[in-house]
Amino acid sequence: MKAAAVKAAMHAGSPETATPAATTEAVVERCVSTALERWEPEILGLSHAIHADPELSGQEFRAAKRVSRLLRSAGFSFDGPQPVLPASFSAGFGTGELVVALCVEYDALPTIGHACGHNVNAACAVGAALALTYVADELGITVKVLGTPAEETSGGKVDLIGEGFFEDVSLAMMAHAGAEDVIGGSSLAMGMWDVLYEGRPAHAAAAPSEGINALDALVIAQTAIALARQQLPPGSVVSLIVTEGGSAVNVIPERARASVEMRSPSLKNLRTIEDRVRRCLEAGALASGSTLKVTPTGNAYAELRQDRYLSEAYREAMSARGRAVAFNEEPVASTDMGNVSQLVPSIHRLIGYDVHGAAHHTAEFAAHGSSASADRAVLDGAFGLALAASAAANDPRQRERLLRRTN
């Protein structure tokens, strides 16, 4: 049911007592359902293919190619500048002034595959985009699909922000795989560092005083960080692993390396944590005589802001699919969608399916990503996103609010 059919449906057989807005909403819902029925084999095939062929962050070339091929078959254009980041892309459909961005994640985790369900995320976003093509002309929207790699590591969405791919966007959307349906949740701001201490090697028995022990620096830093946790802002999390600690037991370690991850309920508090952790790291260097090098790994993630109107519109749409969506504003994990939401009205919903009690980032969770329950979540999530975008586009007050950002 493309634009011409939408117009015909809006004028044929509508109850005289129905308001135009109600009629439009009913027709839009019918068109979205029709679109998802038409594209269901391709949408679910995409989810299964990505699930069966996991690719690590920044290397999702086959997933990006699969998504792009499906979008091209539906009439999306890839004209104009494309993102520099490997495994990313920008595709568009329609010419409306209200630009709806669907963010497509598709990276997996080392050794355990799609243990965060990003194949479901990707298929939900693509399904919503395909559904919106059926009403794009009538609603005056442009559907923009952005391939956003490396959510699990460096944060591809932040790179796309820097390249200007969200400058024309009026609202941004995605759904995330989970064990239950949830709206309203925030996320933790996050920063990651690679830490390198360098000292001087020496024989551990014959001439230990000639050495500068880089591992000592790291031990001191770990201890200082552990003691500092009590004074960090509430909700703060600091994690550290040693990735290099010496080469032989009888050699004073000349190099020690660690990965540090810091999380907080807000980007403002994250900066406070970073300052404290850096001073702990510097203490290790000072006490041991080692040199210190701190290198950020990837982009810092901001906390997630959920748009209230879009969230409620999504919840209402999901009720039509027989889903009860819970509200929970507690922060959950971290995502580069947080950075998008600081700039653009956004939603990042949890779409639930049966994972038999498994937790995210486990092989058990990954095992359920192509189940019948996950397939239903893909289609329902796509429906909810498409209906929420349509409701905003069709509401004069919300449309004006969203256009205000790009005008």
GROMACS .gro file of C-alpha atoms in nm:
model
  407
    1MET     CA    1   0.000   0.000   0.000
    2LYS     CA    2   0.210   0.288  -0.129
    3ALA     CA    3   0.123   0.662  -0.130
    4ALA     CA    4  -0.152   0.642  -0.392
    5ALA     CA    5  -0.315   0.351  -0.212
    6VAL     CA    6  -0.288   0.536   0.118
    7LYS     CA    7  -0.480   0.832  -0.029
    8ALA     CA    8  -0.745   0.600  -0.168
    9ALA     CA    9  -0.782   0.425   0.167
   10MET     CA   10  -0.819   0.757   0.347
   11HIS     CA   11  -1.114   0.854   0.129
   12ALA     CA   12  -1.282   0.517   0.075
   13GLY     CA   13  -1.515   0.365   0.327
   14SER     CA   14  -1.419   0.592   0.618
   15PRO     CA   15  -1.693   0.628   0.879
   16GLU     CA   16  -1.856   0.968   0.857
   17THR     CA   17  -1.838   1.002   1.234
   18ALA     CA   18  -1.462   0.949   1.248
   19THR     CA   19  -1.234   1.249   1.274
   20PRO     CA   20  -0.974   1.296   1.000
   21ALA     CA   21  -0.694   1.245   1.253
   22ALA     CA   22  -0.842   0.918   1.376
   23THR     CA   23  -0.897   0.800   1.023
   24THR     CA   24  -0.539   0.888   0.934
   25GLU     CA   25  -0.404   0.700   1.235
   26ALA     CA   26  -0.607   0.393   1.146
   27VAL     CA   27  -0.492   0.402   0.785
   28VAL     CA   28  -0.129   0.456   0.884
   29GLU     CA   29  -0.148   0.161   1.121
   30ARG     CA   30  -0.297  -0.054   0.846
   31CYS     CA   31  -0.029   0.054   0.600
   32VAL     CA   32   0.252  -0.020   0.847
   33SER     CA   33   0.106  -0.363   0.916
   34THR     CA   34   0.076  -0.426   0.541
   35ALA     CA   35   0.436  -0.326   0.487
   36LEU     CA   36   0.564  -0.554   0.762
   37GLU     CA   37   0.363  -0.844   0.622
   38ARG     CA   38   0.508  -0.776   0.277
   39TRP     CA   39   0.868  -0.755   0.401
   40GLU     CA   40   0.850  -1.010   0.682
   41PRO     CA   41   1.059  -1.280   0.510
   42GLU     CA   42   1.334  -1.032   0.425
   43ILE     CA   43   1.332  -0.866   0.769
   44LEU     CA   44   1.354  -1.195   0.957
   45GLY     CA   45   1.601  -1.332   0.704
   46LEU     CA   46   1.822  -1.033   0.776
   47SER     CA   47   1.804  -1.095   1.151
   48HIS     CA   48   1.893  -1.462   1.109
   49ALA     CA   49   2.177  -1.394   0.866
   50ILE     CA   50   2.341  -1.139   1.094
   51HIS     CA   51   2.293  -1.370   1.394
   52ALA     CA   52   2.454  -1.662   1.211
   53ASP     CA   53   2.747  -1.453   1.087
   54PRO     CA   54   2.868  -1.241   1.382
   55GLU     CA   55   3.124  -0.969   1.311
   56LEU     CA   56   3.321  -0.770   1.565
   57SER     CA   57   3.294  -0.396   1.621
   58GLY     CA   58   3.412  -0.193   1.325
   59GLN     CA   59   3.433  -0.502   1.103
   60GLU     CA   60   3.063  -0.551   1.028
   61PHE     CA   61   3.112  -0.535   0.653
   62ARG     CA   62   2.891  -0.830   0.562
   63ALA     CA   63   2.609  -0.711   0.788
   64ALA     CA   64   2.626  -0.359   0.638
   65LYS     CA   65   2.619  -0.509   0.290
   66ARG     CA   66   2.314  -0.722   0.374
   67VAL     CA   67   2.126  -0.424   0.514
   68SER     CA   68   2.222  -0.202   0.221
   69ARG     CA   69   2.112  -0.461  -0.033
   70LEU     CA   70   1.771  -0.491   0.131
   71LEU     CA   71   1.725  -0.113   0.149
   72ARG     CA   72   1.818  -0.071  -0.218
   73SER     CA   73   1.556  -0.329  -0.313
   74ALA     CA   74   1.297  -0.115  -0.132
   75GLY     CA   75   1.391   0.201  -0.320
   76PHE     CA   76   1.632   0.365  -0.075
   77SER     CA   77   1.897   0.590  -0.222
   78PHE     CA   78   2.263   0.595  -0.120
   79ASP     CA   79   2.344   0.912  -0.311
   80GLY     CA   80   2.544   1.194  -0.156
   81PRO     CA   81   2.828   1.178   0.097
   82GLN     CA   82   2.870   0.852   0.281
   83PRO     CA   83   3.029   0.811   0.626
   84VAL     CA   84   3.403   0.764   0.642
   85LEU     CA   85   3.379   0.505   0.919
   86PRO     CA   86   3.414   0.152   0.779
   87ALA     CA   87   3.099  -0.061   0.790
   88SER     CA   88   2.875   0.248   0.815
   89PHE     CA   89   2.637   0.395   0.559
   90SER     CA   90   2.362   0.651   0.507
   91ALA     CA   91   2.049   0.574   0.304
   92GLY     CA   92   1.735   0.778   0.243
   93PHE     CA   93   1.379   0.747   0.118
   94GLY     CA   94   1.134   1.031   0.057
   95THR     CA   95   1.161   1.409   0.043
   96GLY     CA   96   0.962   1.527   0.344
   97GLU     CA   97   1.097   1.800   0.569
   98LEU     CA   98   1.066   1.588   0.885
   99VAL     CA   99   1.366   1.352   0.886
  100VAL     CA  100   1.325   1.028   1.082
  101ALA     CA  101   1.655   0.849   1.149
  102LEU     CA  102   1.667   0.475   1.219
  103CYS     CA  103   1.997   0.364   1.373
  104VAL     CA  104   2.115   0.017   1.274
  105GLU     CA  105   2.354  -0.164   1.508
  106TYR     CA  106   2.506  -0.496   1.406
  107ASP     CA  107   2.828  -0.566   1.595
  108ALA     CA  108   2.883  -0.883   1.795
  109LEU     CA  109   3.107  -0.974   2.089
  110PRO     CA  110   3.432  -1.175   2.076
  111THR     CA  111   3.384  -1.554   2.104
  112ILE     CA  112   3.015  -1.537   2.208
  113GLY     CA  113   2.859  -1.379   1.898
  114HIS     CA  114   2.539  -1.175   1.923
  115ALA     CA  115   2.521  -1.192   2.301
  116CYS     CA  116   2.370  -0.842   2.310
  117GLY     CA  117   2.111  -0.916   2.042
  118HIS     CA  118   2.226  -0.663   1.785
  119ASN     CA  119   2.087  -0.876   1.504
  120VAL     CA  120   1.745  -0.803   1.658
  121ASN     CA  121   1.833  -0.434   1.691
  122ALA     CA  122   1.931  -0.414   1.325
  123ALA     CA  123   1.626  -0.596   1.193
  124CYS     CA  124   1.390  -0.385   1.409
  125ALA     CA  125   1.534  -0.061   1.273
  126VAL     CA  126   1.534  -0.182   0.914
  127GLY     CA  127   1.180  -0.316   0.948
  128ALA     CA  128   1.060   0.021   1.081
  129ALA     CA  129   1.231   0.199   0.793
  130LEU     CA  130   1.068  -0.028   0.535
  131ALA     CA  131   0.728   0.023   0.697
  132LEU     CA  132   0.766   0.401   0.696
  133THR     CA  133   0.825   0.404   0.320
  134TYR     CA  134   0.458   0.313   0.280
  135VAL     CA  135   0.346   0.637   0.447
  136ALA     CA  136   0.641   0.869   0.386
  137ASP     CA  137   0.474   1.084   0.120
  138GLU     CA  138   0.147   1.123   0.310
  139LEU     CA  139   0.320   1.213   0.635
  140GLY     CA  140   0.577   1.443   0.475
  141ILE     CA  141   0.879   1.259   0.611
  142THR     CA  142   1.218   1.149   0.489
  143VAL     CA  143   1.327   0.810   0.620
  144LYS     CA  144   1.699   0.808   0.692
  145VAL     CA  145   1.874   0.482   0.778
  146LEU     CA  146   2.220   0.505   0.933
  147GLY     CA  147   2.446   0.204   0.967
  148THR     CA  148   2.616   0.262   1.302
  149PRO     CA  149   2.897   0.014   1.371
  150ALA     CA  150   3.108  -0.047   1.682
  151GLU     CA  151   2.849   0.026   1.951
  152GLU     CA  152   3.021  -0.225   2.178
  153THR     CA  153   3.360  -0.054   2.156
  154SER     CA  154   3.441   0.283   2.000
  155GLY     CA  155   3.091   0.423   1.937
  156GLY     CA  156   3.018   0.463   1.566
  157LYS     CA  157   2.724   0.695   1.629
  158VAL     CA  158   2.957   0.950   1.787
  159ASP     CA  159   3.172   0.944   1.475
  160LEU     CA  160   2.865   0.994   1.256
  161ILE     CA  161   2.765   1.290   1.473
  162GLY     CA  162   3.109   1.439   1.412
  163GLU     CA  163   3.071   1.388   1.039
  164GLY     CA  164   2.738   1.574   1.036
  165PHE     CA  165   2.502   1.285   0.959
  166PHE     CA  166   2.258   1.387   1.233
  167GLU     CA  167   2.247   1.756   1.147
  168ASP     CA  168   1.929   1.726   0.938
  169VAL     CA  169   1.763   1.468   1.165
  170SER     CA  170   1.438   1.561   1.342
  171LEU     CA  171   1.409   1.246   1.554
  172ALA     CA  172   1.617   0.932   1.599
  173MET     CA  173   1.500   0.583   1.689
  174MET     CA  174   1.606   0.227   1.757
  175ALA     CA  175   1.502  -0.070   1.969
  176HIS     CA  176   1.737  -0.291   2.168
  177ALA     CA  177   1.705  -0.660   2.239
  178GLY     CA  178   1.616  -0.754   2.595
  179ALA     CA  179   1.433  -0.994   2.820
  180GLU     CA  180   1.130  -0.765   2.857
  181ASP     CA  181   0.962  -0.462   2.700
  182VAL     CA  182   1.074  -0.141   2.872
  183ILE     CA  183   1.054   0.231   2.803
  184GLY     CA  184   1.193   0.529   2.991
  185GLY     CA  185   1.533   0.390   3.082
  186SER     CA  186   1.846   0.598   3.077
  187SER     CA  187   2.203   0.472   3.039
  188LEU     CA  188   2.535   0.536   3.206
  189ALA     CA  189   2.786   0.778   3.058
  190MET     CA  190   3.108   0.590   2.989
  191GLY     CA  191   3.473   0.651   2.906
  192MET     CA  192   3.750   0.399   2.833
  193TRP     CA  193   4.127   0.434   2.853
  194ASP     CA  194   4.432   0.233   2.764
  195VAL     CA  195   4.698   0.282   3.035
  196LEU     CA  196   5.067   0.221   2.973
  197TYR     CA  197   5.345   0.238   3.232
  198GLU     CA  198   5.708   0.210   3.122
  199GLY     CA  199   6.001   0.157   3.355
  200ARG     CA  200   6.344  -0.006   3.323
  201PRO     CA  201   6.419  -0.381   3.315
  202ALA     CA  202   6.676  -0.544   3.540
  203HIS     CA  203   6.757  -0.888   3.676
  204ALA     CA  204   6.513  -0.948   3.961
  205ALA     CA  205   6.773  -1.124   4.177
  206ALA     CA  206   7.115  -0.996   4.064
  207ALA     CA  207   7.037  -0.625   4.022
  208PRO     CA  208   6.678  -0.540   4.126
  209SER     CA  209   6.780  -0.191   4.239
  210GLU     CA  210   6.876  -0.107   3.882
  211GLY     CA  211   6.523  -0.158   3.760
  212ILE     CA  212   6.209   0.058   3.757
  213ASN     CA  213   5.910  -0.168   3.809
  214ALA     CA  214   5.623  -0.069   3.581
  215LEU     CA  215   5.400  -0.334   3.735
  216ASP     CA  216   5.444  -0.173   4.076
  217ALA     CA  217   5.302   0.146   3.926
  218LEU     CA  218   4.993  -0.041   3.812
  219VAL     CA  219   4.945  -0.214   4.149
  220ILE     CA  220   4.964   0.122   4.327
  221ALA     CA  221   4.715   0.271   4.082
  222GLN     CA  222   4.473  -0.019   4.130
  223THR     CA  223   4.493   0.022   4.506
  224ALA     CA  224   4.439   0.397   4.485
  225ILE     CA  225   4.137   0.351   4.258
  226ALA     CA  226   3.989   0.092   4.496
  227LEU     CA  227   4.025   0.332   4.788
  228ALA     CA  228   3.885   0.624   4.587
  229ARG     CA  229   3.558   0.447   4.501
  230GLN     CA  230   3.396   0.552   4.830
  231GLN     CA  231   3.433   0.918   4.740
  232LEU     CA  232   3.314   0.893   4.380
  233PRO     CA  233   2.968   1.028   4.279
  234PRO     CA  234   2.678   0.787   4.350
  235GLY     CA  235   2.624   0.529   4.078
  236SER     CA  236   2.984   0.541   3.960
  237VAL     CA  237   3.154   0.226   3.832
  238VAL     CA  238   3.527   0.191   3.764
  239SER     CA  239   3.656  -0.135   3.614
  240LEU     CA  240   4.019  -0.223   3.544
  241ILE     CA  241   4.194  -0.524   3.396
  242VAL     CA  242   4.568  -0.581   3.355
  243THR     CA  243   4.649  -0.664   2.994
  244GLU     CA  244   5.029  -0.678   3.028
  245GLY     CA  245   5.230  -0.727   3.345
  246GLY     CA  246   5.578  -0.846   3.254
  247SER     CA  247   5.751  -1.108   3.044
  248ALA     CA  248   5.946  -1.323   3.291
  249VAL     CA  249   5.936  -1.368   3.667
  250ASN     CA  250   6.310  -1.301   3.703
  251VAL     CA  251   6.299  -0.972   3.509
  252ILE     CA  252   6.178  -0.646   3.662
  253PRO     CA  253   5.878  -0.555   3.440
  254GLU     CA  254   5.964  -0.263   3.215
  255ARG     CA  255   5.609  -0.238   3.079
  256ALA     CA  256   5.264  -0.275   3.232
  257ARG     CA  257   4.939  -0.207   3.054
  258ALA     CA  258   4.576  -0.194   3.165
  259SER     CA  259   4.231  -0.114   3.032
  260VAL     CA  260   4.014   0.115   3.245
  261GLU     CA  261   3.641   0.168   3.199
  262MET     CA  262   3.452   0.440   3.389
  263ARG     CA  263   3.075   0.481   3.407
  264SER     CA  264   2.846   0.734   3.573
  265PRO     CA  265   2.480   0.844   3.554
  266SER     CA  266   2.584   1.166   3.377
  267LEU     CA  267   2.858   1.294   3.152
  268LYS     CA  268   2.924   1.571   3.405
  269ASN     CA  269   2.993   1.319   3.681
  270LEU     CA  270   3.198   1.109   3.440
  271ARG     CA  271   3.442   1.399   3.407
  272THR     CA  272   3.476   1.404   3.786
  273ILE     CA  273   3.552   1.032   3.787
  274GLU     CA  274   3.804   1.066   3.506
  275ASP     CA  275   3.989   1.337   3.698
  276ARG     CA  276   4.007   1.122   4.012
  277VAL     CA  277   4.115   0.808   3.826
  278ARG     CA  278   4.382   0.998   3.636
  279ARG     CA  279   4.531   1.119   3.964
  280CYS     CA  280   4.535   0.760   4.092
  281LEU     CA  281   4.722   0.656   3.779
  282GLU     CA  282   4.965   0.942   3.820
  283ALA     CA  283   5.027   0.833   4.180
  284GLY     CA  284   5.148   0.496   4.054
  285ALA     CA  285   5.389   0.660   3.814
  286LEU     CA  286   5.518   0.900   4.079
  287ALA     CA  287   5.571   0.633   4.344
  288SER     CA  288   5.747   0.385   4.113
  289GLY     CA  289   5.941   0.626   3.893
  290SER     CA  290   5.769   0.492   3.581
  291THR     CA  291   5.636   0.702   3.296
  292LEU     CA  292   5.262   0.706   3.227
  293LYS     CA  293   5.069   0.728   2.901
  294VAL     CA  294   4.687   0.739   2.901
  295THR     CA  295   4.510   0.695   2.567
  296PRO     CA  296   4.131   0.718   2.528
  297THR     CA  297   3.995   0.413   2.345
  298GLY     CA  298   3.697   0.508   2.137
  299ASN     CA  299   3.453   0.785   2.211
  300ALA     CA  300   3.308   0.881   2.547
  301TYR     CA  301   2.940   0.784   2.573
  302ALA     CA  302   2.687   1.032   2.712
  303GLU     CA  303   2.384   0.932   2.918
  304LEU     CA  304   2.065   0.849   2.730
  305ARG     CA  305   1.771   1.092   2.719
  306GLN     CA  306   1.440   0.936   2.617
  307ASP     CA  307   1.188   1.161   2.444
  308ARG     CA  308   0.866   1.141   2.645
  309TYR     CA  309   0.621   1.185   2.356
  310LEU     CA  310   0.791   0.927   2.136
  311SER     CA  311   0.814   0.685   2.428
  312GLU     CA  312   0.445   0.707   2.505
  313ALA     CA  313   0.353   0.684   2.137
  314TYR     CA  314   0.565   0.370   2.115
  315ARG     CA  315   0.399   0.219   2.424
  316GLU     CA  316   0.053   0.289   2.282
  317ALA     CA  317   0.149   0.128   1.951
  318MET     CA  318   0.286  -0.179   2.124
  319SER     CA  319  -0.041  -0.227   2.310
  320ALA     CA  320  -0.200  -0.281   1.969
  321ARG     CA  321   0.039  -0.577   1.927
  322GLY     CA  322  -0.066  -0.721   2.261
  323ARG     CA  323   0.246  -0.610   2.446
  324ALA     CA  324   0.246  -0.445   2.787
  325VAL     CA  325   0.549  -0.214   2.803
  326ALA     CA  326   0.688  -0.137   3.147
  327PHE     CA  327   0.826   0.202   3.249
  328ASN     CA  328   1.164   0.202   3.423
  329GLU     CA  329   1.383   0.511   3.432
  330GLU     CA  330   1.683   0.341   3.595
  331PRO     CA  331   2.004   0.365   3.390
  332VAL     CA  332   2.099   0.043   3.213
  333ALA     CA  333   2.450  -0.022   3.076
  334SER     CA  334   2.593   0.233   2.829
  335THR     CA  335   2.529   0.318   2.464
  336ASP     CA  336   2.647   0.566   2.203
  337MET     CA  337   2.277   0.632   2.136
  338GLY     CA  338   2.312   0.850   2.443
  339ASN     CA  339   2.523   1.094   2.244
  340VAL     CA  340   2.257   1.105   1.972
  341SER     CA  341   1.987   1.169   2.229
  342GLN     CA  342   2.174   1.472   2.364
  343LEU     CA  343   2.133   1.634   2.020
  344VAL     CA  344   1.813   1.488   1.874
  345PRO     CA  345   1.481   1.381   2.032
  346SER     CA  346   1.529   1.005   2.055
  347ILE     CA  347   1.400   0.675   2.181
  348HIS     CA  348   1.600   0.361   2.255
  349ARG     CA  349   1.348   0.096   2.360
  350LEU     CA  350   1.407  -0.247   2.505
  351ILE     CA  351   1.214  -0.506   2.302
  352GLY     CA  352   1.174  -0.831   2.492
  353TYR     CA  353   1.177  -1.197   2.396
  354ASP     CA  354   1.220  -1.526   2.578
  355VAL     CA  355   1.585  -1.570   2.677
  356HIS     CA  356   1.514  -1.825   2.954
  357GLY     CA  357   1.669  -1.607   3.222
  358ALA     CA  358   1.996  -1.545   3.039
  359ALA     CA  359   2.180  -1.217   3.098
  360HIS     CA  360   2.311  -0.985   2.828
  361HIS     CA  361   2.666  -1.049   2.708
  362THR     CA  362   2.651  -1.424   2.766
  363ALA     CA  363   2.655  -1.713   2.522
  364GLU     CA  364   2.319  -1.822   2.663
  365PHE     CA  365   2.160  -1.490   2.563
  366ALA     CA  366   2.308  -1.517   2.213
  367ALA     CA  367   2.155  -1.862   2.166
  368HIS     CA  368   1.801  -1.719   2.167
  369GLY     CA  369   1.859  -1.439   1.914
  370SER     CA  370   1.701  -1.621   1.618
  371SER     CA  371   1.415  -1.793   1.801
  372ALA     CA  372   1.048  -1.757   1.715
  373SER     CA  373   1.013  -1.527   2.016
  374ALA     CA  374   1.297  -1.307   1.890
  375ASP     CA  375   1.138  -1.298   1.544
  376ARG     CA  376   0.814  -1.172   1.694
  377ALA     CA  377   1.011  -0.907   1.887
  378VAL     CA  378   1.171  -0.789   1.561
  379LEU     CA  379   0.836  -0.738   1.390
  380ASP     CA  380   0.662  -0.590   1.693
  381GLY     CA  381   0.952  -0.356   1.761
  382ALA     CA  382   0.954  -0.239   1.399
  383PHE     CA  383   0.579  -0.175   1.423
  384GLY     CA  384   0.618   0.026   1.743
  385LEU     CA  385   0.897   0.244   1.606
  386ALA     CA  386   0.713   0.310   1.280
  387LEU     CA  387   0.389   0.400   1.458
  388ALA     CA  388   0.566   0.629   1.706
  389ALA     CA  389   0.737   0.819   1.423
  390SER     CA  390   0.410   0.840   1.232
  391ALA     CA  391   0.224   0.974   1.535
  392ALA     CA  392   0.482   1.250   1.582
  393ALA     CA  393   0.474   1.340   1.212
  394ASN     CA  394   0.094   1.352   1.214
  395ASP     CA  395   0.061   1.567   1.528
  396PRO     CA  396   0.094   1.938   1.435
  397ARG     CA  397   0.234   2.039   1.774
  398GLN     CA  398   0.489   1.758   1.784
  399ARG     CA  399   0.583   1.810   1.423
  400GLU     CA  400   0.653   2.177   1.491
  401ARG     CA  401   0.860   2.086   1.798
  402LEU     CA  402   1.070   1.835   1.609
  403LEU     CA  403   1.120   2.058   1.305
  404ARG     CA  404   1.235   2.340   1.529
  405ARG     CA  405   1.568   2.164   1.572
  406THR     CA  406   1.656   2.158   1.201
  407ASN     CA  407   1.493   2.481   1.080
   0.00000   0.00000   0.00000
